[in-house]
């Protein structure tokens, strides 16, 4: 039986899933993620006919690897409101902690955590605000909180995804890798996996991806359309 590892770019998945299927509780979002990943275990290229019905083969799940960062709990100064903002007291902080805790308890799920660079975290003007200031259609006195965006850079996530792909490839741990992401930074890792004989599938959840990434994968498969109508389907987790 073919063995499949499913790698999930957490920041990407959470953002797109929220757009596709709406906001959910941490536990429901974790359930949704596991169920969606299991859609990739059905081998659409391998089946046999029994009484004119297609009986598909299934891959064995090696593990689901989820890559993300712990929620920010730093207090940061907002120059517009001139007040400190404590992320640890927000609803999003509690939601993310509960979501990660739920994933940790799931069978065959491994978390690979990066971190946010606290020393590089700050507020910056949005691109639209910069244009307005340069055009002199917005003055400093008119600036409001909505004109600022929080600049946050995650560290270690992409590196861990690349290292895991290389490990799977060199140690021949799996036959297939499914990457749920939309990031073209993984081209070198995808090329390496294919060179080592691994079937490399990308799932961008319907989002547009760089053509350079398309060139170095074995297939682009997304099941967000089918999944929408089968969210209540029973899947062994």
Coordinates of N, CA and C in Angstrom, one line a residue:
X1 N 0.8 -1.2 0.0 CA 0.0 0.0 0.0 C 0.9 1.2 0.0
X2 N 0.5 2.2 -0.8 CA 1.2 3.5 -0.9 C 1.1 4.2 0.4
X3 N 2.2 4.8 0.9 CA 2.3 5.5 2.1 C 2.3 7.0 1.8
X4 N 1.5 7.8 2.4 CA 1.4 9.2 2.1 C 1.6 10.1 3.4
X5 N 2.4 11.1 3.2 CA 2.6 12.1 4.3 C 1.9 13.4 3.8
X6 N 1.1 14.0 4.7 CA 0.4 15.2 4.4 C 0.9 16.4 5.2
X7 N 1.5 17.4 4.5 CA 2.1 18.6 5.1 C 1.2 19.8 5.0
X8 N 0.9 20.4 6.1 CA -0.1 21.5 6.1 C 0.6 22.8 6.5
X9 N 0.6 23.8 5.6 CA 1.1 25.2 6.0 C -0.1 25.8 6.8
X10 N 0.1 25.8 8.1 CA -1.0 26.2 9.0 C -1.6 27.6 8.8
X11 N -0.7 28.6 8.6 CA -1.2 30.0 8.4 C -2.0 30.1 7.2
X12 N -1.5 29.4 6.1 CA -2.3 29.4 4.8 C -3.6 28.7 5.0
X13 N -3.6 27.5 5.6 CA -4.8 26.8 5.7 C -5.9 27.5 6.5
X14 N -5.5 28.1 7.7 CA -6.5 28.7 8.5 C -7.1 29.9 7.8
X15 N -6.3 30.7 7.1 CA -6.8 31.9 6.4 C -7.8 31.5 5.3
X16 N -7.4 30.5 4.5 CA -8.3 30.1 3.3 C -9.5 29.3 3.8
X17 N -9.3 28.5 4.8 CA -10.5 27.7 5.4 C -11.5 28.7 6.0
X18 N -11.1 29.7 6.6 CA -12.0 30.7 7.2 C -12.8 31.4 6.1
X19 N -12.1 31.6 4.9 CA -12.8 32.2 3.8 C -13.8 31.2 3.1
X20 N -13.4 30.0 3.0 CA -14.2 29.0 2.3 C -15.4 28.5 3.1
X21 N -15.1 28.2 4.4 CA -16.1 27.5 5.2 C -16.5 28.3 6.5
X22 N -16.1 29.5 6.6 CA -16.5 30.4 7.7 C -15.8 30.1 9.0
X23 N -16.0 31.0 9.9 CA -15.4 30.9 11.2 C -15.9 29.6 12.0
X24 N -15.1 29.0 12.8 CA -15.5 27.8 13.5 C -14.8 27.8 14.9
X25 N -15.3 27.0 15.8 CA -14.7 26.8 17.1 C -13.3 26.1 16.8
X26 N -12.4 26.2 17.8 CA -11.1 25.5 17.6 C -11.2 24.0 17.3
X27 N -12.1 23.4 18.1 CA -12.3 21.9 17.9 C -12.9 21.6 16.6
X28 N -13.9 22.4 16.1 CA -14.5 22.1 14.8 C -13.5 22.4 13.7
X29 N -12.6 23.4 13.8 CA -11.6 23.6 12.8 C -10.6 22.5 12.7
X30 N -10.2 22.0 13.9 CA -9.3 20.8 13.9 C -9.9 19.6 13.3
X31 N -11.2 19.3 13.6 CA -11.9 18.2 12.9 C -12.0 18.4 11.4
X32 N -12.3 19.6 11.0 CA -12.3 19.9 9.6 C -11.0 19.6 8.9
X33 N -9.9 20.1 9.5 CA -8.6 19.9 8.9 C -8.3 18.4 8.7
X34 N -8.5 17.6 9.8 CA -8.3 16.2 9.7 C -9.1 15.5 8.6
X35 N -10.4 15.8 8.5 CA -11.3 15.2 7.5 C -10.8 15.6 6.1
X36 N -10.5 16.9 6.0 CA -10.0 17.4 4.6 C -8.8 16.6 4.2
X37 N -7.8 16.4 5.1 CA -6.6 15.7 4.7 C -6.9 14.3 4.3
X38 N -7.9 13.7 4.9 CA -8.2 12.3 4.5 C -8.8 12.2 3.1
X39 N -9.2 13.3 2.5 CA -9.7 13.2 1.1 C -8.5 12.9 0.2
X40 N -7.3 13.2 0.6 CA -6.1 12.9 -0.2 C -5.7 11.5 -0.2
X41 N -6.3 10.7 0.7 CA -5.8 9.3 0.8 C -6.5 8.4 -0.2
X42 N -7.6 8.9 -0.8 CA -8.3 8.1 -1.9 C -7.5 8.3 -3.2
X43 N -7.0 7.2 -3.7 CA -6.2 7.2 -4.9 C -7.1 7.2 -6.2
X44 N -7.2 8.4 -6.7 CA -8.1 8.6 -7.9 C -7.5 7.9 -9.2
X45 N -6.2 7.5 -9.1 CA -5.6 6.9 -10.3 C -5.5 5.4 -10.2
X46 N -6.0 4.8 -9.1 CA -5.9 3.4 -8.9 C -7.3 2.9 -8.4
X47 N -7.9 2.1 -9.3 CA -9.2 1.5 -8.9 C -9.5 0.2 -9.7
X48 N -10.4 -0.5 -9.2 CA -10.9 -1.7 -9.9 C -12.4 -1.7 -10.0
X49 N -12.9 -2.4 -11.0 CA -14.4 -2.4 -11.2 C -15.0 -3.6 -10.7
X50 N -16.0 -3.4 -9.8 CA -16.8 -4.5 -9.3 C -18.2 -4.3 -9.5
X51 N -18.8 -5.1 -10.3 CA -20.2 -4.9 -10.7 C -20.5 -3.5 -11.3
X52 N -19.6 -3.1 -12.2 CA -19.6 -1.9 -12.9 C -19.5 -0.7 -12.0
X53 N -19.0 -0.9 -10.8 CA -18.7 0.2 -9.8 C -17.2 0.3 -9.6
X54 N -16.7 1.6 -9.6 CA -15.3 1.8 -9.3 C -15.0 1.7 -7.8
X55 N -14.1 0.8 -7.5 CA -13.6 0.6 -6.1 C -12.2 1.2 -6.1
X56 N -12.0 2.3 -5.4 CA -10.8 3.0 -5.4 C -9.9 2.4 -4.3
X57 N -8.6 2.4 -4.6 CA -7.6 2.1 -3.6 C -7.3 3.3 -2.7
X58 N -6.8 3.0 -1.5 CA -6.5 4.1 -0.5 C -5.1 4.0 -0.1
X59 N -4.5 5.2 0.1 CA -3.1 5.2 0.6 C -3.1 5.1 2.1
X60 N -2.0 4.6 2.7 CA -1.9 4.5 4.1 C -1.3 5.9 4.6
X61 N -2.0 6.5 5.6 CA -1.5 7.8 6.1 C -0.3 7.6 7.0
X62 N 0.8 8.1 6.6 CA 2.1 8.1 7.4 C 1.9 9.0 8.6
X63 N 1.5 10.3 8.3 CA 1.2 11.2 9.4 C 0.8 12.6 8.7
X64 N 0.0 13.3 9.5 CA -0.3 14.7 9.1 C 0.7 15.6 9.9
X65 N 1.4 16.4 9.1 CA 2.4 17.4 9.8 C 1.8 18.8 9.6
X66 N 1.6 19.4 10.8 CA 1.0 20.7 10.8 C 2.0 21.8 11.2
X67 N 2.3 22.8 10.4 CA 3.3 23.8 10.6 C 2.7 25.1 10.9
X68 N 3.0 25.7 12.0 CA 2.5 27.0 12.4 C 3.3 27.7 13.5
X69 N 2.8 28.8 14.0 CA 3.5 29.5 15.1 C 2.6 29.6 16.3
X70 N 3.2 29.5 17.5 CA 2.4 29.8 18.7 C 1.8 31.2 18.6
X71 N 0.7 31.4 19.2 CA 0.1 32.7 19.2 C 0.9 33.8 19.9
X72 N 0.9 35.0 19.4 CA 1.7 36.1 20.0 C 1.1 36.5 21.3
X73 N 2.0 36.6 22.4 CA 1.5 37.0 23.7 C 2.3 38.3 24.1
X74 N 2.8 39.0 23.1 CA 3.6 40.2 23.5 C 2.6 41.4 23.6
X75 N 3.1 42.4 24.4 CA 2.4 43.7 24.5 C 3.1 44.7 23.7
X76 N 2.4 45.3 22.8 CA 3.0 46.3 21.8 C 2.3 47.6 21.9
X77 N 3.1 48.7 21.7 CA 2.6 50.0 21.8 C 2.0 50.5 20.4
X78 N 0.8 51.0 20.5 CA 0.1 51.5 19.3 C 0.3 53.0 19.2
X79 N 1.0 53.5 18.2 CA 1.3 54.9 18.2 C 0.1 55.8 17.9
X80 N -1.0 55.3 17.3 CA -2.2 56.0 17.1 C -3.0 56.2 18.3
X81 N -3.3 55.1 19.0 CA -4.1 55.2 20.2 C -3.3 55.6 21.4
X82 N -2.0 55.4 21.2 CA -1.0 55.7 22.3 C -1.3 54.9 23.5
X83 N -1.6 53.6 23.3 CA -1.9 52.7 24.3 C -1.2 51.4 24.0
X84 N -0.9 50.6 25.1 CA -0.3 49.3 24.9 C -1.4 48.3 24.6
X85 N -1.1 47.4 23.7 CA -2.0 46.3 23.3 C -1.5 45.0 23.7
X86 N -2.2 44.2 24.5 CA -1.8 43.0 25.0 C -2.4 41.8 24.2
X87 N -1.7 41.2 23.4 CA -2.2 40.1 22.5 C -2.7 38.9 23.4
X88 N -2.1 38.7 24.5 CA -2.5 37.5 25.3 C -3.9 37.7 25.9
X89 N -4.5 38.8 25.8 CA -5.8 39.1 26.3 C -6.9 39.1 25.2
X90 N -6.5 38.7 24.0 CA -7.5 38.7 22.9 C -8.1 37.4 22.7
X91 N -9.3 37.4 22.1 CA -10.0 36.2 21.7 C -9.2 35.3 20.8
X92 N -8.5 35.9 19.8 CA -7.7 35.2 18.9 C -6.6 34.4 19.5
X93 N -6.0 34.9 20.6 CA -5.0 34.2 21.3 C -5.5 33.0 21.9
X94 N -6.7 33.1 22.6 CA -7.3 31.9 23.2 C -7.7 30.9 22.2
X95 N -8.3 31.4 21.1 CA -8.7 30.5 20.0 C -7.6 29.6 19.5
X96 N -6.4 30.3 19.2 CA -5.3 29.6 18.6 C -4.7 28.6 19.6
X97 N -4.7 28.9 20.9 CA -4.2 28.0 21.9 C -5.0 26.7 21.9
X98 N -6.3 26.9 21.9 CA -7.3 25.8 21.9 C -7.2 25.0 20.7
X99 N -7.0 25.6 19.6 CA -6.9 24.9 18.3 C -5.6 24.0 18.3
X100 N -4.5 24.6 18.7 CA -3.3 23.8 18.7 C -3.4 22.7 19.7
X101 N -4.0 22.9 20.9 CA -4.2 21.9 21.9 C -5.0 20.8 21.3
X102 N -6.1 21.1 20.6 CA -6.9 20.1 20.0 C -6.2 19.2 19.0
X103 N -5.3 19.8 18.1 CA -4.6 19.1 17.2 C -3.6 18.1 17.8
X104 N -3.0 18.6 18.9 CA -2.0 17.7 19.6 C -2.6 16.4 20.1
X105 N -3.9 16.4 20.3 CA -4.6 15.2 20.8 C -5.0 14.3 19.7
X106 N -4.8 14.6 18.5 CA -5.4 13.8 17.4 C -4.4 12.7 17.0
X107 N -4.9 11.6 16.6 CA -4.1 10.5 16.1 C -3.3 10.8 14.8
X108 N -2.1 10.5 14.8 CA -1.2 10.6 13.6 C -1.1 12.1 13.1
X109 N -1.1 13.0 14.1 CA -0.9 14.4 13.8 C 0.3 14.9 14.5
X110 N 1.3 15.5 13.8 CA 2.5 16.0 14.4 C 2.6 17.5 14.2
X111 N 2.8 18.3 15.2 CA 3.0 19.7 15.1 C 4.4 20.1 14.9
X112 N 4.7 21.0 14.0 CA 6.1 21.5 13.8 C 5.9 23.0 14.0
X113 N 6.4 23.6 15.1 CA 6.1 24.9 15.4 C 7.3 25.9 15.2
X114 N 7.0 27.0 14.5 CA 8.0 28.1 14.4 C 7.7 29.1 15.4
X115 N 8.1 30.3 15.2 CA 7.9 31.4 16.1 C 7.8 32.8 15.4
X116 N 7.2 33.7 16.1 CA 7.2 35.1 15.5 C 8.4 35.8 16.1
X117 N 9.0 36.6 15.3 CA 10.2 37.4 15.7 C 9.7 38.6 16.5
X118 N 9.6 38.5 17.8 CA 9.1 39.6 18.7 C 9.8 40.9 18.5
X119 N 11.1 40.8 18.3 CA 11.9 42.1 18.2 C 11.7 42.8 16.9
X120 N 11.1 42.1 15.9 CA 10.8 42.7 14.6 C 9.4 43.1 14.5
X121 N 8.6 42.9 15.5 CA 7.1 43.1 15.4 C 6.8 44.6 15.7
X122 N 6.2 45.3 14.8 CA 5.8 46.7 15.0 C 4.6 47.0 14.0
X123 N 4.1 48.2 14.3 CA 3.0 48.7 13.4 C 3.6 49.5 12.3
X124 N 3.1 49.4 11.1 CA 3.5 50.1 9.9 C 2.3 50.6 9.2
X125 N 2.5 51.6 8.4 CA 1.3 52.2 7.6 C 1.0 51.1 6.5
X126 N -0.3 51.0 6.2 CA -0.8 50.2 5.1 C -0.4 50.8 3.8
X127 N -0.3 50.0 2.8 CA 0.1 50.5 1.5 C -0.8 51.6 1.0
X128 N -2.1 51.4 1.2 CA -3.1 52.4 0.8 C -2.9 53.8 1.6
X129 N -2.5 53.7 2.8 CA -2.3 54.9 3.6 C -1.1 55.6 3.1
X130 N 0.0 54.9 2.8 CA 1.2 55.5 2.3 C 0.9 56.3 1.0
X131 N 0.1 55.7 0.1 CA -0.3 56.4 -1.2 C -1.0 57.7 -0.9
X132 N -1.9 57.6 0.1 CA -2.7 58.8 0.4 C -1.9 59.9 1.0
X133 N -0.9 59.5 1.8 CA 0.0 60.5 2.4 C 0.9 61.2 1.3
X134 N 1.4 60.4 0.4 CA 2.2 60.9 -0.7 C 1.4 61.8 -1.6
X135 N 0.2 61.5 -1.8 CA -0.7 62.3 -2.7 C -1.2 63.5 -1.9
X136 N -0.9 63.6 -0.6 CA -1.4 64.7 0.2 C -2.9 64.7 0.3
X137 N -3.5 63.5 0.2 CA -5.0 63.4 0.4 C -5.3 63.0 1.9
X138 N -4.2 62.7 2.6 CA -4.4 62.3 4.0 C -3.3 63.0 4.8
X139 N -3.6 63.7 5.9 CA -2.6 64.3 6.7 C -2.3 63.5 7.9
X140 N -1.3 63.8 8.6 CA -0.9 63.1 9.8 C -2.0 63.2 10.9
X141 N -2.6 64.4 11.0 CA -3.6 64.6 12.0 C -4.9 63.8 11.7
X142 N -5.1 63.3 10.5 CA -6.2 62.5 10.1 C -6.0 61.0 10.3
X143 N -4.8 60.6 10.6 CA -4.5 59.2 10.8 C -5.4 58.5 11.9
X144 N -5.9 57.3 11.6 CA -6.6 56.6 12.6 C -6.1 55.2 12.7
X145 N -6.6 54.4 13.6 CA -6.1 53.1 13.9 C -6.2 52.2 12.7
X146 N -7.2 52.4 11.9 CA -7.3 51.5 10.7 C -6.2 51.7 9.6
X147 N -5.5 52.8 9.8 CA -4.4 53.1 8.8 C -3.1 52.3 9.1
X148 N -3.1 51.6 10.2 CA -2.0 50.8 10.6 C -2.2 49.4 10.4
X149 N -1.1 48.6 10.1 CA -1.2 47.2 10.1 C 0.0 46.7 10.9
X150 N -0.2 45.5 11.5 CA 0.8 44.9 12.4 C 1.8 44.1 11.5
X151 N 3.0 44.5 11.5 CA 4.1 43.8 10.8 C 4.6 42.6 11.6
X152 N 4.3 41.4 11.2 CA 4.7 40.2 12.0 C 5.3 39.2 11.0
X153 N 6.5 38.7 11.4 CA 7.2 37.8 10.5 C 7.4 36.5 11.3
X154 N 7.0 35.4 10.7 CA 7.2 34.1 11.3 C 8.5 33.5 10.9
X155 N 9.1 32.8 11.8 CA 10.4 32.2 11.5 C 10.4 30.7 11.8
X156 N 11.1 30.0 10.9 CA 11.3 28.6 11.1 C 10.3 27.7 10.5
X157 N 9.2 28.2 10.1 CA 8.1 27.3 9.5 C 8.5 26.8 8.1
X158 N 8.9 27.6 7.2 CA 9.3 27.2 5.9 C 10.5 26.3 5.9
X159 N 11.4 26.6 6.8 CA 12.6 25.8 6.9 C 12.3 24.3 7.4
X160 N 11.3 24.2 8.3 CA 11.0 22.9 8.9 C 10.2 22.1 7.8
X161 N 9.4 22.8 7.0 CA 8.7 22.1 5.9 C 9.7 21.5 4.9
X162 N 10.7 22.4 4.5 CA 11.7 21.9 3.6 C 12.6 20.8 4.1
X163 N 12.9 20.9 5.4 CA 13.8 19.8 6.0 C 13.0 18.5 6.1
X164 N 11.7 18.6 6.5 CA 10.9 17.3 6.5 C 10.8 16.7 5.2
X165 N 10.6 17.5 4.1 CA 10.4 16.9 2.8 C 11.7 16.2 2.4
X166 N 12.9 16.9 2.7 CA 14.2 16.3 2.4 C 14.4 15.0 3.2
X167 N 14.0 14.9 4.4 CA 14.1 13.7 5.2 C 13.3 12.6 4.7
X168 N 12.0 12.9 4.3 CA 11.1 11.9 3.7 C 11.8 11.3 2.5
X169 N 12.3 12.2 1.7 CA 12.9 11.8 0.4 C 14.1 10.9 0.5
X170 N 15.1 11.4 1.3 CA 16.4 10.7 1.5 C 16.2 9.4 2.2
X171 N 15.3 9.3 3.2 CA 15.1 8.1 4.0 C 14.1 7.2 3.4
X172 N 13.4 7.6 2.3 CA 12.4 6.8 1.7 C 11.3 6.4 2.6
X173 N 10.9 7.3 3.4 CA 9.9 7.0 4.4 C 8.4 7.0 3.9
X174 N 8.2 7.7 2.8 CA 6.9 7.7 2.2 C 7.0 7.6 0.6
X175 N 5.9 7.3 0.0 CA 5.8 7.2 -1.4 C 5.2 8.4 -2.1
X176 N 4.5 9.2 -1.2 CA 3.8 10.4 -1.7 C 3.8 11.4 -0.7
X177 N 4.0 12.7 -1.1 CA 3.9 13.8 -0.2 C 2.8 14.7 -0.8
X178 N 1.8 15.1 0.1 CA 0.8 16.1 -0.3 C 1.1 17.4 0.5
X179 N 1.3 18.5 -0.1 CA 1.6 19.7 0.5 C 0.4 20.7 0.4
X180 N -0.2 21.1 1.5 CA -1.3 22.0 1.4 C -0.8 23.4 1.7
X181 N -0.6 24.2 0.6 CA 0.1 25.5 0.7 C -0.1 26.2 -0.6
X182 N 0.3 27.5 -0.6 CA 0.2 28.2 -1.9 C 1.6 29.0 -2.1
X183 N 2.6 28.5 -1.3 CA 3.9 29.2 -1.3 C 4.8 28.6 -2.3
X184 N 5.4 29.5 -3.2 CA 6.3 29.0 -4.2 C 7.7 28.8 -3.6
X185 N 8.0 29.1 -2.3 CA 9.3 29.0 -1.7 C 9.7 27.5 -1.6
X186 N 8.7 26.6 -1.8 CA 9.0 25.2 -1.7 C 9.4 24.5 -3.0
X187 N 9.7 25.2 -4.0 CA 10.2 24.7 -5.3 C 11.4 23.8 -5.1
X188 N 12.5 24.3 -4.4 CA 13.7 23.4 -4.3 C 13.4 22.1 -3.6
X189 N 12.5 22.1 -2.6 CA 12.2 20.9 -1.8 C 11.3 20.0 -2.7
X190 N 10.4 20.5 -3.5 CA 9.6 19.7 -4.4 C 10.4 19.0 -5.4
X191 N 11.4 19.8 -6.0 CA 12.3 19.2 -7.0 C 13.1 18.1 -6.4
X192 N 13.6 18.2 -5.2 CA 14.4 17.2 -4.5 C 13.5 15.9 -4.3
X193 N 12.3 16.1 -3.8 CA 11.4 14.9 -3.6 C 11.2 14.2 -4.9
X194 N 10.9 14.9 -6.0 CA 10.6 14.2 -7.2 C 11.9 13.5 -7.8
X195 N 13.0 14.1 -7.6 CA 14.3 13.5 -8.0 C 14.5 12.2 -7.3
X196 N 14.0 12.1 -6.0 CA 14.2 10.9 -5.2 C 13.1 9.9 -5.5
X197 N 12.2 10.2 -6.4 CA 11.1 9.2 -6.8 C 9.8 9.4 -6.0
X198 N 9.6 10.4 -5.3 CA 8.4 10.6 -4.5 C 7.4 11.4 -5.4
X199 N 6.1 10.9 -5.3 CA 5.0 11.6 -6.0 C 4.7 12.8 -5.2
X200 N 4.8 14.0 -5.7 CA 4.6 15.2 -5.0 C 3.4 15.9 -5.5
X201 N 2.4 16.0 -4.6 CA 1.1 16.6 -4.9 C 0.9 17.9 -4.1
X202 N 0.4 19.0 -4.8 CA 0.2 20.3 -4.2 C -1.3 20.5 -4.1
X203 N -1.8 21.0 -3.0 CA -3.2 21.4 -2.8 C -3.2 22.8 -2.4
X204 N -3.6 23.7 -3.3 CA -3.6 25.2 -3.0 C -5.0 25.6 -2.5
X205 N -5.9 24.7 -2.3 CA -7.3 25.0 -1.9 C -7.9 26.0 -2.8
X206 N -7.6 25.8 -4.1 CA -8.2 26.7 -5.1 C -7.6 28.0 -5.3
X207 N -6.6 28.4 -4.5 CA -5.9 29.7 -4.7 C -4.9 29.6 -5.8
X208 N -4.7 30.8 -6.4 CA -3.7 30.9 -7.5 C -2.3 30.7 -7.0
X209 N -1.5 30.0 -7.8 CA -0.1 29.7 -7.4 C 0.8 30.1 -8.5
X210 N 2.0 30.3 -8.1 CA 3.1 30.7 -9.1 C 3.3 29.6 -10.1
X211 N 3.4 30.0 -11.4 CA 3.7 29.0 -12.4 C 5.0 28.2 -12.2
X212 N 5.9 28.8 -11.5 CA 7.2 28.2 -11.3 C 7.0 26.9 -10.4
X213 N 6.0 27.0 -9.5 CA 5.7 25.9 -8.6 C 5.0 24.8 -9.4
X214 N 4.1 25.2 -10.3 CA 3.4 24.2 -11.1 C 4.3 23.3 -11.9
X215 N 5.5 23.9 -12.3 CA 6.4 23.2 -13.1 C 7.1 22.0 -12.4
X216 N 7.1 22.1 -11.0 CA 7.9 21.2 -10.3 C 7.1 20.3 -9.3
X217 N 5.9 20.0 -9.7 CA 5.0 19.1 -8.9 C 4.5 18.1 -9.8
X218 N 4.0 17.0 -9.2 CA 3.4 15.9 -10.0 C 1.9 16.0 -10.2
X219 N 1.3 16.9 -9.5 CA -0.1 17.1 -9.7 C -0.6 18.2 -8.8
X220 N -1.7 18.8 -9.2 CA -2.4 19.9 -8.4 C -3.8 19.4 -8.1
X221 N -4.0 19.0 -6.9 CA -5.3 18.5 -6.5 C -5.9 19.2 -5.3
X222 N -7.1 19.7 -5.4 CA -7.8 20.3 -4.3 C -9.2 19.8 -4.2
X223 N -9.7 19.6 -3.0 CA -11.0 19.0 -2.8 C -12.0 19.9 -2.0
X224 N -11.7 21.2 -2.0 CA -12.5 22.1 -1.2 C -14.0 22.1 -1.7
X225 N -14.2 21.9 -3.0 CA -15.5 21.9 -3.6 C -16.3 20.7 -3.1
X226 N -15.7 19.6 -3.2 CA -16.4 18.3 -2.7 C -16.5 18.3 -1.2
X227 N -15.6 18.8 -0.5 CA -15.6 18.8 0.9 C -16.7 19.7 1.5
X228 N -17.0 20.7 0.8 CA -18.1 21.6 1.3 C -19.4 20.9 1.5
X229 N -19.6 19.9 0.7 CA -20.9 19.2 0.7 C -20.8 17.9 1.6
X230 N -19.6 17.6 2.1 CA -19.4 16.4 2.8 C -18.7 16.6 4.2
X231 N -18.9 17.8 4.7 CA -18.2 18.1 6.0 C -18.7 17.2 7.1
X232 N -19.9 16.7 7.0 CA -20.4 15.8 8.1 C -20.1 14.4 7.8
X233 N -19.4 14.1 6.7 CA -19.1 12.7 6.4 C -18.3 12.1 7.5
X234 N -18.4 10.8 7.8 CA -17.7 10.1 8.8 C -16.3 9.7 8.3
X235 N -15.3 10.1 9.0 CA -13.9 9.7 8.7 C -13.3 9.1 9.9
X236 N -12.6 8.0 9.8 CA -11.9 7.5 11.0 C -10.7 8.3 11.2
X237 N -10.6 8.9 12.4 CA -9.5 9.8 12.8 C -8.7 9.1 13.9

